[in-house]
PDB file of C-alpha atoms in Angstrom:
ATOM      1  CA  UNK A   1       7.467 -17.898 -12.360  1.00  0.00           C
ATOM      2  CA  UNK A   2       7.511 -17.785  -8.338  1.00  0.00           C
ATOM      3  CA  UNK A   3      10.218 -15.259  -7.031  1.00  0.00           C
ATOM      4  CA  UNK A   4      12.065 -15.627  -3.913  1.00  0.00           C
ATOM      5  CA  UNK A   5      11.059 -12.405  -2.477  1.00  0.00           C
ATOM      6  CA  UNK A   6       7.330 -12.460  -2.991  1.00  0.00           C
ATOM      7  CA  UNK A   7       5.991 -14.613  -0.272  1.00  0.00           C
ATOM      8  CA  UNK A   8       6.090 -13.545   3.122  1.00  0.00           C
ATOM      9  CA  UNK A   9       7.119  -9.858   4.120  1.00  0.00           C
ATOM     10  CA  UNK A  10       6.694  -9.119   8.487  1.00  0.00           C
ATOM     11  CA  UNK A  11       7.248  -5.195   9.708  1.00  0.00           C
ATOM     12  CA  UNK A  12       7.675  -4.034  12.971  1.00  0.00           C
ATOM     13  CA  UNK A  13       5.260  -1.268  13.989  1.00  0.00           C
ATOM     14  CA  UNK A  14       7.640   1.378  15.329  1.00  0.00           C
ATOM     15  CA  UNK A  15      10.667   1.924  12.868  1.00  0.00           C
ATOM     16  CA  UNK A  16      13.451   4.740  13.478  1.00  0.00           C
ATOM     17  CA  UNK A  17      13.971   6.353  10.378  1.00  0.00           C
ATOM     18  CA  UNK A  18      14.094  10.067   8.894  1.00  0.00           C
ATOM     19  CA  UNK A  19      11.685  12.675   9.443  1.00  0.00           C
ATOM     20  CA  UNK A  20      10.670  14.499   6.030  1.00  0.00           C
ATOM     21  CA  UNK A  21      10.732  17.437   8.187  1.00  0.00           C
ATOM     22  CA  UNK A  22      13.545  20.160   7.781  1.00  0.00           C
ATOM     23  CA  UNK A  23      15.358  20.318  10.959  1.00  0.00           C
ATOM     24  CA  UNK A  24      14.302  17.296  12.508  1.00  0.00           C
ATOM     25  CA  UNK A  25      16.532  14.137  11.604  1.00  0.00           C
ATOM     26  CA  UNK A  26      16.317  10.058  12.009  1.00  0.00           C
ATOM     27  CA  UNK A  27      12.556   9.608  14.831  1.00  0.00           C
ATOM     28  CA  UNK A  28      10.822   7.017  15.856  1.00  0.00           C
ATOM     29  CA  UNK A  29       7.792   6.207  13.569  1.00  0.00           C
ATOM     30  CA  UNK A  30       4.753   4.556  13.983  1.00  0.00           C
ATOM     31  CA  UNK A  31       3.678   2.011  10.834  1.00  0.00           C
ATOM     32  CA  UNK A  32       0.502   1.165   9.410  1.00  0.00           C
ATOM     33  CA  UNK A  33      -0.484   0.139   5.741  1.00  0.00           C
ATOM     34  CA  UNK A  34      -1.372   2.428   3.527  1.00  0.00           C
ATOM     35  CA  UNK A  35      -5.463   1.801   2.534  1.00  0.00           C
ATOM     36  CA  UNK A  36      -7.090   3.981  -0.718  1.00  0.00           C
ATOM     37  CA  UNK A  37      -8.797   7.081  -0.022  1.00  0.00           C
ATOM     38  CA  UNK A  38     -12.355   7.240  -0.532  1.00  0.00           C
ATOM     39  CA  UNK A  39     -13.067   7.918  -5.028  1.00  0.00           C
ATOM     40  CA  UNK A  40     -14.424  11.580  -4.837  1.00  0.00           C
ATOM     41  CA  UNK A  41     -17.617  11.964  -7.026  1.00  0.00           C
ATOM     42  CA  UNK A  42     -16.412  15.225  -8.206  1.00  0.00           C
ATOM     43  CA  UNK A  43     -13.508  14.362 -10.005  1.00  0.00           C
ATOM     44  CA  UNK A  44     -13.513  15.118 -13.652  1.00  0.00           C
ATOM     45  CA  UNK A  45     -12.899  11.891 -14.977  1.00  0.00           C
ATOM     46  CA  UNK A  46     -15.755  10.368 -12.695  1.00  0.00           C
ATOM     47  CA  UNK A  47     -18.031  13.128 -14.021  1.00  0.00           C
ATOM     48  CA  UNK A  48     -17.271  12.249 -17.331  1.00  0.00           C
ATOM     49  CA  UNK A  49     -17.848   8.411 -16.901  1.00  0.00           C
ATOM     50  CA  UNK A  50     -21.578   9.272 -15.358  1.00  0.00           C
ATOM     51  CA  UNK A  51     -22.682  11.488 -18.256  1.00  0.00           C
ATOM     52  CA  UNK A  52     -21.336   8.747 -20.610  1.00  0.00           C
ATOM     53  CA  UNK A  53     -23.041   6.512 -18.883  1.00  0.00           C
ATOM     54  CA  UNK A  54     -26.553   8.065 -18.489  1.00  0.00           C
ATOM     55  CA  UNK A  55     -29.351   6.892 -20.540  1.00  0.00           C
ATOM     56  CA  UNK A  56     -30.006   4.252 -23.475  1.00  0.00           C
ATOM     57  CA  UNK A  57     -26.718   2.010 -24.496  1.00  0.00           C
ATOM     58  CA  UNK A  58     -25.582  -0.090 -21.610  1.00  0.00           C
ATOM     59  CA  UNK A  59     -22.134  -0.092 -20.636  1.00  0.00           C
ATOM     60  CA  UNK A  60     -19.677   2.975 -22.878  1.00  0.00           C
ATOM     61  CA  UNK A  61     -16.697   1.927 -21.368  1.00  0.00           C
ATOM     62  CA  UNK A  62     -14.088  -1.165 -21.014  1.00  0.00           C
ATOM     63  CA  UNK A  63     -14.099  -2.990 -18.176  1.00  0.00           C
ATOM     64  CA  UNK A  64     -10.536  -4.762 -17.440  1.00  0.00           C
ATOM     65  CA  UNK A  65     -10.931  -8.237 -17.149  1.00  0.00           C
ATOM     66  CA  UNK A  66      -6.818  -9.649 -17.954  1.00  0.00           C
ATOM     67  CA  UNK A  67      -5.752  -9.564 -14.835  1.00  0.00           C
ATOM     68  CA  UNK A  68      -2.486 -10.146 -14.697  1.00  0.00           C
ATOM     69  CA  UNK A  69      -0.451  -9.383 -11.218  1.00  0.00           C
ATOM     70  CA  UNK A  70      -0.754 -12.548  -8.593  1.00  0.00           C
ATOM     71  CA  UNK A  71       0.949  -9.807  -5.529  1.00  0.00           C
ATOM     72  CA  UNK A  72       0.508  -5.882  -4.781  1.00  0.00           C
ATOM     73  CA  UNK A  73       3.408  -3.095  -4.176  1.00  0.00           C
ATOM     74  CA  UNK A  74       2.959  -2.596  -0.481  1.00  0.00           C
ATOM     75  CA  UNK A  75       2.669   0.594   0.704  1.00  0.00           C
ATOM     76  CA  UNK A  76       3.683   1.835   4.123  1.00  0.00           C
ATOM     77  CA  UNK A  77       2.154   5.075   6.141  1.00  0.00           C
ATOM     78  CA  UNK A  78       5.114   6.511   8.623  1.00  0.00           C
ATOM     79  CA  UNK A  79       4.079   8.935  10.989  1.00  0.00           C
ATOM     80  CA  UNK A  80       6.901  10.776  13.053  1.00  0.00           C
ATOM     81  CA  UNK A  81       6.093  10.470  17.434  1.00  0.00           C
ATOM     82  CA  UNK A  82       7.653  14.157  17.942  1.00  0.00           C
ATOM     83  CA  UNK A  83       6.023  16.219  15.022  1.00  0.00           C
ATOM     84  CA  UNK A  84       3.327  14.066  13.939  1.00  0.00           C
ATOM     85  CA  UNK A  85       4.591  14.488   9.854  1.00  0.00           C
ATOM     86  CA  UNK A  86       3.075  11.702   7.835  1.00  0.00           C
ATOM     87  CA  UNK A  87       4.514  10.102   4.866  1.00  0.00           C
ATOM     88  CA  UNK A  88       4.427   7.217   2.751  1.00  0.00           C
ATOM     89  CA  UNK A  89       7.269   4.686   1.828  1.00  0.00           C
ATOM     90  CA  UNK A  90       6.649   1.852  -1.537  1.00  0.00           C
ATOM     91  CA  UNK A  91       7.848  -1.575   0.031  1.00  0.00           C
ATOM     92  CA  UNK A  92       8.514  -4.461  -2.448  1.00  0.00           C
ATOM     93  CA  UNK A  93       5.833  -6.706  -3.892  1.00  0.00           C
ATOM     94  CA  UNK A  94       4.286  -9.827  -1.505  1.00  0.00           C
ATOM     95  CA  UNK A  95       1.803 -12.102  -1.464  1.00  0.00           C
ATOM     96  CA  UNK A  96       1.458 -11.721   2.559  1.00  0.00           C
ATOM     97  CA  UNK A  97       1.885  -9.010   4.078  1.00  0.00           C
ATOM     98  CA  UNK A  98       2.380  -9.222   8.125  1.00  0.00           C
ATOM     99  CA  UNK A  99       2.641  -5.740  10.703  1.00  0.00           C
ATOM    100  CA  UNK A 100       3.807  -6.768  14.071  1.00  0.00           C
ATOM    101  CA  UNK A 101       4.527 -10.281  13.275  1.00  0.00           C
ATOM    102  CA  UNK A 102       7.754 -12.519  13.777  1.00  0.00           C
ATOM    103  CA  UNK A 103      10.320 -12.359  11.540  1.00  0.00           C
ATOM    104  CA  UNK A 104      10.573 -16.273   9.844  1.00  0.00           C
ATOM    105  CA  UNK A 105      13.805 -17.954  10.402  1.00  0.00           C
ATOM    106  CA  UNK A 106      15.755 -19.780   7.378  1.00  0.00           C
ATOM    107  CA  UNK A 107      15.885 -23.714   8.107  1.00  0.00           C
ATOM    108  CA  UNK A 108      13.422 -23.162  11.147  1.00  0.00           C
ATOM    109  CA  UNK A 109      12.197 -26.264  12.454  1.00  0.00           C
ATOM    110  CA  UNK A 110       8.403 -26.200  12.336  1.00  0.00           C
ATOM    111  CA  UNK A 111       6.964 -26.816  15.226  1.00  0.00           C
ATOM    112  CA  UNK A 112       3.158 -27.895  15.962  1.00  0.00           C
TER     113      UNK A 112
END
């Protein structure tokens, strides 16, 4: 089922909001979209997957195929203009996802 909420979601790129700081309240922050870090090779489950997968046998593991999520939880990354504190806010689910952009109008006209 299509939900009203999921289509079209626009952000401005500066947003005044609170500082996770102590002592420093509501700033000015700058907005980008969170991206994934790069997978370290080092982490203990990775290590484990390698040595399972080493040798004779083909593939140990499942790989998920059932895919079953059409939109993403967006994730914004704040960071404050005075102290330069970084942190990350969960924005509802979308299927576009617009920084910068123009806020659509209800019963707009299009134009061409």
């Amino acid at each position: 089922p299509e939900f009203p909420g999921f289509e079209w979601s626009t952000f401005l790129k500066t947003r005044r909001t609170l500082c996770p700081r102590p002592r420093v309240r509501h700033t000015m922050h700058k907005v980008a979209q969170a991206k994934k870090g790069k997978e370290s090779v080092f982490a203990m489950g990775k290590r484990r997957y390698d040595r399972k997968q080493r040798g004779f046998g083909g593939q140990t593991k499942p790989i998920f195929h059932k895919k079953a999520k059409t939109t993403k939880k967006i994730q914004l990354r704040l960071e404050c203009t005075e102290c330069k504190c970084k942190h990350q806010v969960v924005v509802k689910r979308c299927k576009h996802f617009e920084l910068g952009g123009e806020k659509k109008k209800k019963n707009a006209a299009i134009s061409f």
